[in-house]
Structure formats: structure tokens, C-alpha cells
Coordinates of C-alpha atoms in Angstrom, one line a residue:
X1455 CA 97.4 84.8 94.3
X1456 CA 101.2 85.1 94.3
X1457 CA 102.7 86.6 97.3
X1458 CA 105.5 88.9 96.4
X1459 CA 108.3 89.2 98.9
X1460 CA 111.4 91.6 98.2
X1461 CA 114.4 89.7 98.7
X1462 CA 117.3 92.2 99.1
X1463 CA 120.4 91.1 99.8
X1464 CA 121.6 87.3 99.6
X1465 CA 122.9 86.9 102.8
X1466 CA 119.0 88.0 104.8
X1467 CA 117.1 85.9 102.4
X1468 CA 118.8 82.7 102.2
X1469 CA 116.4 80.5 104.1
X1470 CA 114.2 82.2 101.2
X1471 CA 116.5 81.1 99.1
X1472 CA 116.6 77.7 100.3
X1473 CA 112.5 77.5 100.7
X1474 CA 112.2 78.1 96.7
X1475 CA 114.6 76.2 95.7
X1476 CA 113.7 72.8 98.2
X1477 CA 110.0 73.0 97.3
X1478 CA 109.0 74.3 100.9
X1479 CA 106.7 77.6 99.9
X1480 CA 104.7 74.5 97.8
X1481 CA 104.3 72.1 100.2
X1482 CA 102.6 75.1 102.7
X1483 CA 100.4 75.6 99.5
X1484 CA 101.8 79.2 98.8
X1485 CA 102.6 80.6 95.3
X1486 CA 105.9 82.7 96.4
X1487 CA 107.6 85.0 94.4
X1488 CA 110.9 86.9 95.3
X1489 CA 111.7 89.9 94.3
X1490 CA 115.5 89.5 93.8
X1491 CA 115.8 92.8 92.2
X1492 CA 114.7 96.1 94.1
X1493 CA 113.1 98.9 92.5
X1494 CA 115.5 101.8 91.4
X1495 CA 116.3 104.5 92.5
X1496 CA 115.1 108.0 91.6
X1497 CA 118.1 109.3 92.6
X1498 CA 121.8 107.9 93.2
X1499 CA 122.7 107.4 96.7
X1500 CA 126.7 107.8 96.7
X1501 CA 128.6 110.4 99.0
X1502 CA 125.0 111.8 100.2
X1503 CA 126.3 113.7 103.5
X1504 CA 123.2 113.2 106.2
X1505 CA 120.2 110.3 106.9
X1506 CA 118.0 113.2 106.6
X1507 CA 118.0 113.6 103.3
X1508 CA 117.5 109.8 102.6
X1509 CA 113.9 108.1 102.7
X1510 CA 113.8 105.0 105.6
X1511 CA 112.2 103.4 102.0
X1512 CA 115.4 104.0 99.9
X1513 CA 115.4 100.1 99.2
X1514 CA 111.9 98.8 99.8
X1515 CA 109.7 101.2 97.5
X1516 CA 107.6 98.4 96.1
X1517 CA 106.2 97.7 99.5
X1518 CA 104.8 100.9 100.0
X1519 CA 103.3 101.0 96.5
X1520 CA 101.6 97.9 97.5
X1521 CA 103.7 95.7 95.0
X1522 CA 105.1 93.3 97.8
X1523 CA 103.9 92.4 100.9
X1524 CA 106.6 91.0 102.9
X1525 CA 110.2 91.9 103.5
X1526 CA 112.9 91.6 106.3
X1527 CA 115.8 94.0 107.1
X1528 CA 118.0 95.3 110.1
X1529 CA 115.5 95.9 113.7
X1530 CA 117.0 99.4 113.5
X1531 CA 115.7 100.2 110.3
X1532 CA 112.7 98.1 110.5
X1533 CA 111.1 100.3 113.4
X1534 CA 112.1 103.4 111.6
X1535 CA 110.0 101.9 108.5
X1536 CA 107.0 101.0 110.5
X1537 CA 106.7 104.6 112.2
X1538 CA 107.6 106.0 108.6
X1539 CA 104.9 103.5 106.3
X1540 CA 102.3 105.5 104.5
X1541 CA 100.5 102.0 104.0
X1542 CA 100.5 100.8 107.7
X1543 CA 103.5 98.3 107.4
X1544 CA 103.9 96.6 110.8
X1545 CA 106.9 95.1 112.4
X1546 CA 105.5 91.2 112.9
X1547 CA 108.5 89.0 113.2
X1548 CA 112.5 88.4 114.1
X1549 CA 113.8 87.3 110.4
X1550 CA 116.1 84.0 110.4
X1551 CA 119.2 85.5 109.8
X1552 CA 121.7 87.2 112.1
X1553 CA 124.0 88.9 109.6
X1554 CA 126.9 91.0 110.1
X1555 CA 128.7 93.9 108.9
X1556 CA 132.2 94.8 109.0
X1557 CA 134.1 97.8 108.4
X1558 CA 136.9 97.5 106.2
X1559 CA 140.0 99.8 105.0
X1560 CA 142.4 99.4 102.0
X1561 CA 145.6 97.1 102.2
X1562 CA 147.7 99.7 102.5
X1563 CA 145.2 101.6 104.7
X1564 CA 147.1 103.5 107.6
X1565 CA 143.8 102.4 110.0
X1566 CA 144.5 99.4 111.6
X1567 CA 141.9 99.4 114.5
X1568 CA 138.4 101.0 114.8
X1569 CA 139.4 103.9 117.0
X1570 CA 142.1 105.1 114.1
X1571 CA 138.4 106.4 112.5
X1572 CA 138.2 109.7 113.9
X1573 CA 136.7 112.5 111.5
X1574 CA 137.0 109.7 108.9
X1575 CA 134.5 109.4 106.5
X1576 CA 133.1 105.8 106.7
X1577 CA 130.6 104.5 103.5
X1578 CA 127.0 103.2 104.9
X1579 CA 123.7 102.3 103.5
X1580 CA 121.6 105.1 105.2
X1581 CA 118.7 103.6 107.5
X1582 CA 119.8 100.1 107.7
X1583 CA 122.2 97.7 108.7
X1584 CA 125.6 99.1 108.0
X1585 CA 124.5 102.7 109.0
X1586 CA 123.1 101.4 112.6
X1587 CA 125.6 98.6 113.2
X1588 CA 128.9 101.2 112.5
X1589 CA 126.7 104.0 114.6
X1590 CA 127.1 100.9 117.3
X1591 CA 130.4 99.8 116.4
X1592 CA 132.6 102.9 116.4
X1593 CA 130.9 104.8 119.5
X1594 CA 132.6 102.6 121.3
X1595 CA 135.9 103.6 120.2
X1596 CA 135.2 107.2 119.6
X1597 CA 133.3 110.1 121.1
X1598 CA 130.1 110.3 118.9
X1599 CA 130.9 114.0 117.5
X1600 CA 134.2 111.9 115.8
X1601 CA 132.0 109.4 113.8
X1602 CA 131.6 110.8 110.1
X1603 CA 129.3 108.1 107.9
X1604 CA 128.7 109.2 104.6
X1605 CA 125.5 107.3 102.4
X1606 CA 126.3 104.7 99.4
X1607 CA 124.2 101.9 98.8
X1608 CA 124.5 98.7 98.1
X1609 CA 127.7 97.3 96.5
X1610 CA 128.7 100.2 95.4
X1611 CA 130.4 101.1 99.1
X1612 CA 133.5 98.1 98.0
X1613 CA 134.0 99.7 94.3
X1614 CA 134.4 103.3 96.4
X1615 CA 136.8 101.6 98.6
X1616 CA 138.5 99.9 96.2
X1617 CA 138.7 103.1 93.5
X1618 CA 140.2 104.9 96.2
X1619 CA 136.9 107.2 96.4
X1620 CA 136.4 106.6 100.1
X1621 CA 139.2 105.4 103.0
X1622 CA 136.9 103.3 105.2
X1623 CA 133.7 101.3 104.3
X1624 CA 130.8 98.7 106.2
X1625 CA 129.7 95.7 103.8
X1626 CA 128.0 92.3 104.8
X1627 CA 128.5 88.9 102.7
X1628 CA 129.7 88.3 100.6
X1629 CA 131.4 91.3 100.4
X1630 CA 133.5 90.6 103.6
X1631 CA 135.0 87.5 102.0
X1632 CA 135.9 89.7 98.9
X1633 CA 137.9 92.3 101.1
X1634 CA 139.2 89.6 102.8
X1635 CA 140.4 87.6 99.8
X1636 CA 141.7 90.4 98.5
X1637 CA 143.5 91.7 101.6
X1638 CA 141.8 93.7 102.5
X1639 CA 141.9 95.0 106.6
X1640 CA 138.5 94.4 108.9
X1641 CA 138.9 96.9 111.5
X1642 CA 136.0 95.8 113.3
X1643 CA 132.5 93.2 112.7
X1644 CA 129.5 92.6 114.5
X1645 CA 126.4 90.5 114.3
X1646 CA 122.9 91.9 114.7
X1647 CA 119.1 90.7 114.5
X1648 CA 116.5 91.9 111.6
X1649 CA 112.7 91.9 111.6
X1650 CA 110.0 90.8 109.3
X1651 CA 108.0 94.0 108.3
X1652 CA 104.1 92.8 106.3
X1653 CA 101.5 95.1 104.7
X1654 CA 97.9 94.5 105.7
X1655 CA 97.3 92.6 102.5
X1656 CA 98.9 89.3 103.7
X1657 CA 96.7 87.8 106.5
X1658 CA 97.8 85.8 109.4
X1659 CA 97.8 82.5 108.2
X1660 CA 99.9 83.0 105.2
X1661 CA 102.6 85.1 107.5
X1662 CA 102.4 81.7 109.6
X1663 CA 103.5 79.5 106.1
X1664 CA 105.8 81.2 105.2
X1665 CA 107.6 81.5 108.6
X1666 CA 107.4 77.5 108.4
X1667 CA 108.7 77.4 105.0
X1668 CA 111.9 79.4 105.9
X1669 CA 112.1 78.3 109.3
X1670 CA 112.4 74.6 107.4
X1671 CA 115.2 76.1 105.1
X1672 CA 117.1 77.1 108.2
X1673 CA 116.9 73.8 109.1
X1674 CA 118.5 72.7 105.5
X1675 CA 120.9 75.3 106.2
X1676 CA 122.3 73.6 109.3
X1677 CA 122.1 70.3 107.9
X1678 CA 125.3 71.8 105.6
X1679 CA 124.9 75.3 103.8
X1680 CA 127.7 74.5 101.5
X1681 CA 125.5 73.4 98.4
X1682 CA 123.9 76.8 99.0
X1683 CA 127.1 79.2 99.0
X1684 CA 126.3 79.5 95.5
X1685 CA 123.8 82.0 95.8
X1686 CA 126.9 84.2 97.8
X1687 CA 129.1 83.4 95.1
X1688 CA 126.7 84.4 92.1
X1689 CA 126.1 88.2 93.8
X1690 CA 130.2 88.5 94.0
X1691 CA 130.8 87.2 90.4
X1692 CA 130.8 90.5 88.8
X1693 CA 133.5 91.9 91.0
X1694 CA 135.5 89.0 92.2
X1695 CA 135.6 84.7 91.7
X1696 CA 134.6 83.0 95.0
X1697 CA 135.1 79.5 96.0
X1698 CA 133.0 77.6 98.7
X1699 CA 136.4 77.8 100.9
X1700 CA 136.6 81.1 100.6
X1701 CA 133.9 81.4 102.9
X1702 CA 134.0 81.3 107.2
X1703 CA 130.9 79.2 107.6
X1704 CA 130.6 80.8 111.2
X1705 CA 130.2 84.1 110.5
X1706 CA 127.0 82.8 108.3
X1707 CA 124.4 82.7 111.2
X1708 CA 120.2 81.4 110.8
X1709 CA 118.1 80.8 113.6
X1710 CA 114.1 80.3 113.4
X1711 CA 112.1 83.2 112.6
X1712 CA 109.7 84.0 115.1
X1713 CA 107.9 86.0 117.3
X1714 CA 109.7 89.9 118.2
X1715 CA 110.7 90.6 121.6
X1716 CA 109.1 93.6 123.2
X1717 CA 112.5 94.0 125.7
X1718 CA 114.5 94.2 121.9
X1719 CA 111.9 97.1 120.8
X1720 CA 112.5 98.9 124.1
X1721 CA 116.4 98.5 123.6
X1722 CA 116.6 99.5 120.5
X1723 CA 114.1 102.7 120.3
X1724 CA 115.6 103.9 122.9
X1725 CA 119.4 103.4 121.2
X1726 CA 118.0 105.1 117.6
X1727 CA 116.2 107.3 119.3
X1728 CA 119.4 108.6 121.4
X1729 CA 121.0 109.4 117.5
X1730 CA 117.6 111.0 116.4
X1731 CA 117.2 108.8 113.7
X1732 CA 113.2 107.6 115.5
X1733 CA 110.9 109.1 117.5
X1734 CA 111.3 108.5 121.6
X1735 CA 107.4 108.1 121.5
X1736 CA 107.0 105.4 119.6
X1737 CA 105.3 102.5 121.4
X1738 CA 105.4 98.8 120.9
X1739 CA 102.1 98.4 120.2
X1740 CA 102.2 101.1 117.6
X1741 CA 105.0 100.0 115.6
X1742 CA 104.7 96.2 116.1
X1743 CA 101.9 93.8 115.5
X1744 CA 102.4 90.5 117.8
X1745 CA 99.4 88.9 116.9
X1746 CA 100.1 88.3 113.3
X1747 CA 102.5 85.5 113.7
X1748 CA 100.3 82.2 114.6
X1749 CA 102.0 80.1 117.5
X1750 CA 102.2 77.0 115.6
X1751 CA 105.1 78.6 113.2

């Protein structure tokens, strides 16, 4: 049976990436396929004003109608989806990559540092990376009643930027390197872990394949992930032309999937919990299942 994993977002799923296209989901014996295109939208998320009004499942709706049963996004976002899952989704690894988000302004923007953001409207992806990582990025700049996100998805937050429909924005890869190319200003970046999230339907041992299948693309990727910047540069074509030296190879970041750290759990629940965005009584053993991932991965 095929196990359907949604791969969102180029720059979390390369090692994915890498797996399929080096053979490695094969040689494990696994018939993966990934999802590279999420499931739409009932409504469009651009310029919506609070979290609240935005489902923790905004970009992962297969998975809770049981059409995928694997999928990795930010840690912050990840708990919230396990205490939110209808279909007991569980929390059962760190993912491989260590992405990063930057905020960026216009050229000509008069912001020229992270604390210039105050009562400014900045363009996030409610309940995941961007919307955590600036949460975490600008409160330490600015008193947390400054802060002003605003919820666009996807890559719709550089179009708003560049259209002049929005003064401040957080995007990831390859994204950055756009802005950048372009001339665009980074105010301010950071790197941050993700976790694995897996429905009941995919049983240990297959969780445990997988994780050696990708953790073997992260090895490819370290070998030189040059040949492999072309997945980067095929999501950016419709907006801007890309070259493999466009690229900072160091700000692309994989590591080996593997078990997840209670000491993150307690760090971060408390930290999401602090902007009401998760519940302060969430436990570890409620939203995370440690067992699933076999030692030998």
C-alpha cells in the first residue's frame, strides 16, 4: 500500500526530495508517495486579522481526512496540531531540516532593523513557522502589545510585499534568496526545529524506514546539495529566475531525523502557551508518542 506523505514546502522536505529521487524509499521496500500539492483552501487566507479565526489544519487537511499519513512542520505548530487532531495525530519525531525564516521589507522600505516594526503589520502563515518564529523574533525587539502579524499563506506573503499590499513580510527558501536578489532588506532571520506528526494508520516499522530513507538523503545532501538546488529553483520560477549561486548553502541546514526531546516540548509549550496560541496543560505524553520511532533509525 502506498504511504502518502504531504510534502509542503521545498525547503522541509528535501531529504524527501532526495529519498525519491536516489531510490532510498525502494531500497527500505516502501511505496512512497508525496503529496507536493496541498489540499485547497475553503477559504483565502490573505490579510485575515487574528490566529483564532484560522484552523492549526489550514495546510494539512488531507491528514485529518485520513488521505496522508505523515507530514513534518514547525515544533510550534506541530504541538498545536496534535492537541488540535480530530484523528489522534501524534507528534513522533524531530524532522531533518532546520529551516529558517526571515523578515523582510521593500528596498526602499524606511525599516532598517527589527525594532523599526512597531504597530507594523508583518505577513505570516498563521500556526506555523513564520507566525511562531516572528512571535520569537520581534519580542525581542519590541514590547509584545507592539507586534501586529497579519495571516497570508504561502507565497503569496512576497507578491503582498512586492505589490506594495503589506510593508513588512516572514518567508523561508527560496523565497529569502528572491528578496535578496532582488534587494530586498532582511531585517532579521532565525533558524528553528520541526517535528514529524503520523496518524495511527502507519505503524512503527514503516515510521522507522522512512526515517532511514531521509536520514540517508541527508547524508546525500551533505555530500554536496548543489545537484539538488533545483527543486528550490523550480518553486521560485514563476516569480523570479534562480541560479545555484544565488543560493547561501549555509543557511540550508539537515540534520538526522530522530527521536523528539521532551526538554524541547517543555520549552516550547510553555513559550506558545505564554501567547495563548496552546493549552498550558498539555502534557508530553499526551501530545507526543516516543515509542513510535524504532531505535535502529
Amino acid at each position: 500500500m502506498s504511504i502518502k506523505i504531504e510534502a509542503a514546502g521545498t525547503v522541509f522536505y528535501l531529504p524527501y526530495y532526495v529519498a525519491e529521487e536516489e531510490g532510498y524509499f525502494e531500497d527500505e521496500g516502501l511505496d512512497v508517495e508525496l503529496l507536493r500539492t496541498p489540499a485547497a483552501d475553503e477559504q483565502q487566507l490573505r490579510f485575515v486579522e487574528r490566529p483564532d479565526v484560522v484552523s492549526s489544519f489550514s495546510s494539512f487537511k488531507l491528514f485529518e481526512a485520513g488521505r496522508s499519513q505523515l507530514y513534518n512542520a514547525c515544533e510550534w505548530g506541530q504541538l498545536r496540531r496534535s492537541q488540535d487532531s480530530q484523528v489522534n495525530g501524534k507528534v513522533v519525531a524531530r524532522r531533518s531540516a532546520v529551516a529558517s525564516q526571515a523578515i523582510i521589507v521593500r528596498p526602499d522600505s524606511p525599516y532598517n532593523v527589527a525594532g523599526d516594526l512597531a504597530g507594523v503589520r508583518v505577513g505570516v502563515n498563521f500556526h506555523h513557522g513564520s507566525h511562531y518564529l516572528v512571535l520569537q523574533l520581534l519580542e525581542g525587539f519590541l514590547p509584545r502589545t507592539d507586534i501586529n502579524l497579519v495571516g497570508i499563506k504561502g507565497k503569496e506573503r512576497f507578491a503582498a510585499l512586492r505589490d506594495g499590499d503589506i510593508d513588512a513580510v516572514a518567508v523561508m527558501e527560496p523565497w529569502i534568496t528572491v528578496a535578496e536578489k532582488q534587494g530586498y532588506k532582511v531585517l532579521a532571520e532565525g533558524h528553528y526545529f520541526g517535528a514529524e506528526i503520523a496518524g495511527d494508520n502507519l505503524t512503527s516499522d514503516e515510521l522507522t524506514r522512512i526515517t532511514r530513507a531521509v536520514n540517508r538523503g541527508v547524508d546525500k545532501i551533505h555530500e554536496d546539495i548543489r545537484p539538488y538546488l533545483k527543486y528550490f529553483i523550480e518553486t521560485a520560477a514563476p516569480v523570479a529566475e534562480l541560479e545555484p549561486d544565488d543560493f547561501k548553502l549555509g543557511r540550508l541546514r539537515y540534520i538526522h531525523a530522530g527521536p523528539y526531546p521532551e526538554d524541547h516540548f517543555n520549552r516550547t509549550v510553555d513559550w506558545v502557551a505564554s501567547w495563548g496560541l496552546i493549552g498550558a496543560e498539555n502534557e508530553f505524553v499526551g501530545l507526543v508518542d516516543s515509542t513510535r520511532l524504532l531505535q535502529e533509525a
